Each structure stands twice: as C-alpha cells, then as structure tokens.
Amino acid sequence: MRKFLKIAVPILTGFFIAMILMGVVIYFGYTQAYASNVETLTVKMVGLPIYELTKTSTEYTGTTLGTNMGIICGIFILLSFCVSGIISKVRKSHK
C-alpha cells in the first residue's frame, strides 16, 4: 500500500496543480482577449500553446490543444515526483 501511495500521490498532485494553473492561465487569456478585442488569441503556458480563443460575434469560444495540455501535465507530474524524491531523501537523512 505504501508503494502505491508513493506513486499515486505525486501523480495526482502534479495533475491537479497543472489543471489549476492551466485554468488560471486560460482565465487570464479570456480577460486579455476581451480587453484587447482581438479576433484570435493563443493562450500559452511554459511556451506551449494550450488554448485557442476565437471571436464569434461578441463572445469568444475556446478550443483546447489537448496534446500540449498533456505535455504540461506530464511536466508537472515529473516535477512532483522530483519533489517527492527530495522530500523522501531529506526525511531519511534526518533519521
């Protein structure tokens, strides 16, 4: 069970952090699009386009770029595993 948790917790943590940050970035993308009144806007995170906003009459519609969103999630999951490993080593060294 401990081994399962050592794998599951970093995966879920990295995924949720990535989702929250992408949601915030997309929100600010919408606010930027409405403020600048552009026809299209590409929302980027870590240099990768994750969301495409297109103006239809007075509103913007969004299209996800799923592959890049998956890459972002993978990056955050990997970072979460690194942080988990560092925490584990620090705990072992203080015993």
PDB file of C-alpha atoms in Angstrom:
ATOM      1  CA  MET A   1       0.000   0.000   0.000  1.00  0.00           C
ATOM      2  CA  ARG A   2       2.846   2.404   0.797  1.00  0.00           C
ATOM      3  CA  LYS A   3       4.399   1.780  -2.610  1.00  0.00           C
ATOM      4  CA  PHE A   4       1.067   2.554  -4.276  1.00  0.00           C
ATOM      5  CA  LEU A   5       0.790   5.815  -2.350  1.00  0.00           C
ATOM      6  CA  LYS A   6       4.387   6.777  -3.222  1.00  0.00           C
ATOM      7  CA  ILE A   7       3.356   6.581  -6.882  1.00  0.00           C
ATOM      8  CA  ALA A   8      -0.259   7.779  -6.739  1.00  0.00           C
ATOM      9  CA  VAL A   9       0.226  10.887  -4.604  1.00  0.00           C
ATOM     10  CA  PRO A  10       2.816  12.591  -6.867  1.00  0.00           C
ATOM     11  CA  ILE A  11       0.774  11.745  -9.973  1.00  0.00           C
ATOM     12  CA  LEU A  12      -2.418  13.218  -8.532  1.00  0.00           C
ATOM     13  CA  THR A  13      -0.623  16.207  -7.035  1.00  0.00           C
ATOM     14  CA  GLY A  14       1.146  17.070 -10.286  1.00  0.00           C
ATOM     15  CA  PHE A  15      -2.048  16.605 -12.290  1.00  0.00           C
ATOM     16  CA  PHE A  16      -4.145  18.819 -10.012  1.00  0.00           C
ATOM     17  CA  ILE A  17      -1.512  21.561  -9.854  1.00  0.00           C
ATOM     18  CA  ALA A  18      -1.252  21.528 -13.662  1.00  0.00           C
ATOM     19  CA  MET A  19      -5.037  21.697 -14.057  1.00  0.00           C
ATOM     20  CA  ILE A  20      -5.390  24.574 -11.620  1.00  0.00           C
ATOM     21  CA  LEU A  21      -2.562  26.553 -13.222  1.00  0.00           C
ATOM     22  CA  MET A  22      -3.898  25.922 -16.742  1.00  0.00           C
ATOM     23  CA  GLY A  23      -7.339  27.066 -15.601  1.00  0.00           C
ATOM     24  CA  VAL A  24      -5.872  30.282 -14.212  1.00  0.00           C
ATOM     25  CA  VAL A  25      -3.832  30.908 -17.385  1.00  0.00           C
ATOM     26  CA  ILE A  26      -6.906  30.299 -19.569  1.00  0.00           C
ATOM     27  CA  TYR A  27      -8.949  32.669 -17.397  1.00  0.00           C
ATOM     28  CA  PHE A  28      -6.376  35.407 -17.882  1.00  0.00           C
ATOM     29  CA  GLY A  29      -6.352  34.581 -21.595  1.00  0.00           C
ATOM     30  CA  TYR A  30     -10.078  35.286 -21.740  1.00  0.00           C
ATOM     31  CA  THR A  31      -9.685  38.556 -19.831  1.00  0.00           C
ATOM     32  CA  GLN A  32      -6.858  39.597 -22.162  1.00  0.00           C
ATOM     33  CA  ALA A  33      -8.916  38.707 -25.242  1.00  0.00           C
ATOM     34  CA  TYR A  34     -11.930  40.704 -24.084  1.00  0.00           C
ATOM     35  CA  ALA A  35      -9.739  43.651 -23.072  1.00  0.00           C
ATOM     36  CA  SER A  36      -7.851  43.794 -26.390  1.00  0.00           C
ATOM     37  CA  ASN A  37     -10.821  42.749 -28.586  1.00  0.00           C
ATOM     38  CA  VAL A  38      -8.671  40.636 -30.942  1.00  0.00           C
ATOM     39  CA  GLU A  39     -10.113  38.093 -33.399  1.00  0.00           C
ATOM     40  CA  THR A  40      -7.981  35.167 -32.172  1.00  0.00           C
ATOM     41  CA  LEU A  41      -5.719  34.636 -29.205  1.00  0.00           C
ATOM     42  CA  THR A  42      -3.487  31.701 -28.392  1.00  0.00           C
ATOM     43  CA  VAL A  43      -3.065  31.062 -24.691  1.00  0.00           C
ATOM     44  CA  LYS A  44       0.396  29.710 -23.878  1.00  0.00           C
ATOM     45  CA  MET A  45       1.884  28.128 -20.794  1.00  0.00           C
ATOM     46  CA  VAL A  46       5.597  27.371 -20.477  1.00  0.00           C
ATOM     47  CA  GLY A  47       5.900  28.394 -24.129  1.00  0.00           C
ATOM     48  CA  LEU A  48       3.397  25.785 -25.365  1.00  0.00           C
ATOM     49  CA  PRO A  49       0.024  26.821 -26.804  1.00  0.00           C
ATOM     50  CA  ILE A  50      -2.686  25.178 -24.685  1.00  0.00           C
ATOM     51  CA  TYR A  51      -5.867  27.008 -25.693  1.00  0.00           C
ATOM     52  CA  GLU A  52      -7.088  28.855 -28.780  1.00  0.00           C
ATOM     53  CA  LEU A  53      -9.656  31.627 -28.375  1.00  0.00           C
ATOM     54  CA  THR A  54     -11.670  32.685 -31.430  1.00  0.00           C
ATOM     55  CA  LYS A  55     -14.132  35.558 -31.534  1.00  0.00           C
ATOM     56  CA  THR A  56     -17.628  34.692 -32.721  1.00  0.00           C
ATOM     57  CA  SER A  57     -19.768  37.843 -32.914  1.00  0.00           C
ATOM     58  CA  THR A  58     -19.413  39.301 -29.386  1.00  0.00           C
ATOM     59  CA  GLU A  59     -18.172  36.242 -27.491  1.00  0.00           C
ATOM     60  CA  TYR A  60     -15.048  34.114 -27.536  1.00  0.00           C
ATOM     61  CA  THR A  61     -15.117  30.374 -27.960  1.00  0.00           C
ATOM     62  CA  GLY A  62     -12.246  28.250 -26.797  1.00  0.00           C
ATOM     63  CA  THR A  63     -10.611  25.183 -28.280  1.00  0.00           C
ATOM     64  CA  THR A  64      -8.267  23.065 -26.221  1.00  0.00           C
ATOM     65  CA  LEU A  65      -4.975  21.871 -27.624  1.00  0.00           C
ATOM     66  CA  GLY A  66      -5.065  18.523 -25.848  1.00  0.00           C
ATOM     67  CA  THR A  67      -1.639  17.222 -26.789  1.00  0.00           C
ATOM     68  CA  ASN A  68       0.099  20.271 -25.371  1.00  0.00           C
ATOM     69  CA  MET A  69      -2.083  20.188 -22.261  1.00  0.00           C
ATOM     70  CA  GLY A  70      -0.993  16.587 -21.765  1.00  0.00           C
ATOM     71  CA  ILE A  71       2.643  17.605 -22.105  1.00  0.00           C
ATOM     72  CA  ILE A  72       2.135  20.305 -19.445  1.00  0.00           C
ATOM     73  CA  CYS A  73       0.507  17.746 -17.128  1.00  0.00           C
ATOM     74  CA  GLY A  74       3.400  15.356 -17.724  1.00  0.00           C
ATOM     75  CA  ILE A  75       5.919  18.068 -16.867  1.00  0.00           C
ATOM     76  CA  PHE A  76       4.145  18.871 -13.603  1.00  0.00           C
ATOM     77  CA  ILE A  77       3.819  15.180 -12.709  1.00  0.00           C
ATOM     78  CA  LEU A  78       7.549  14.739 -13.319  1.00  0.00           C
ATOM     79  CA  LEU A  79       8.307  17.775 -11.138  1.00  0.00           C
ATOM     80  CA  SER A  80       6.032  16.364  -8.452  1.00  0.00           C
ATOM     81  CA  PHE A  81       7.974  13.077  -8.497  1.00  0.00           C
ATOM     82  CA  CYS A  82      11.238  15.026  -8.171  1.00  0.00           C
ATOM     83  CA  VAL A  83       9.935  16.978  -5.176  1.00  0.00           C
ATOM     84  CA  SER A  84       8.621  13.753  -3.622  1.00  0.00           C
ATOM     85  CA  GLY A  85      12.040  12.121  -4.035  1.00  0.00           C
ATOM     86  CA  ILE A  86      13.805  15.090  -2.468  1.00  0.00           C
ATOM     87  CA  ILE A  87      11.412  15.086   0.486  1.00  0.00           C
ATOM     88  CA  SER A  88      11.938  11.344   0.946  1.00  0.00           C
ATOM     89  CA  LYS A  89      15.747  11.711   0.945  1.00  0.00           C
ATOM     90  CA  VAL A  90      15.633  14.599   3.406  1.00  0.00           C
ATOM     91  CA  ARG A  91      13.424  12.600   5.756  1.00  0.00           C
ATOM     92  CA  LYS A  92      15.765   9.590   5.581  1.00  0.00           C
ATOM     93  CA  SER A  93      18.824  11.743   6.272  1.00  0.00           C
ATOM     94  CA  HIS A  94      17.248  13.241   9.402  1.00  0.00           C
ATOM     95  CA  LYS A  95      16.507   9.845  10.989  1.00  0.00           C
TER      96      LYS A  95
END
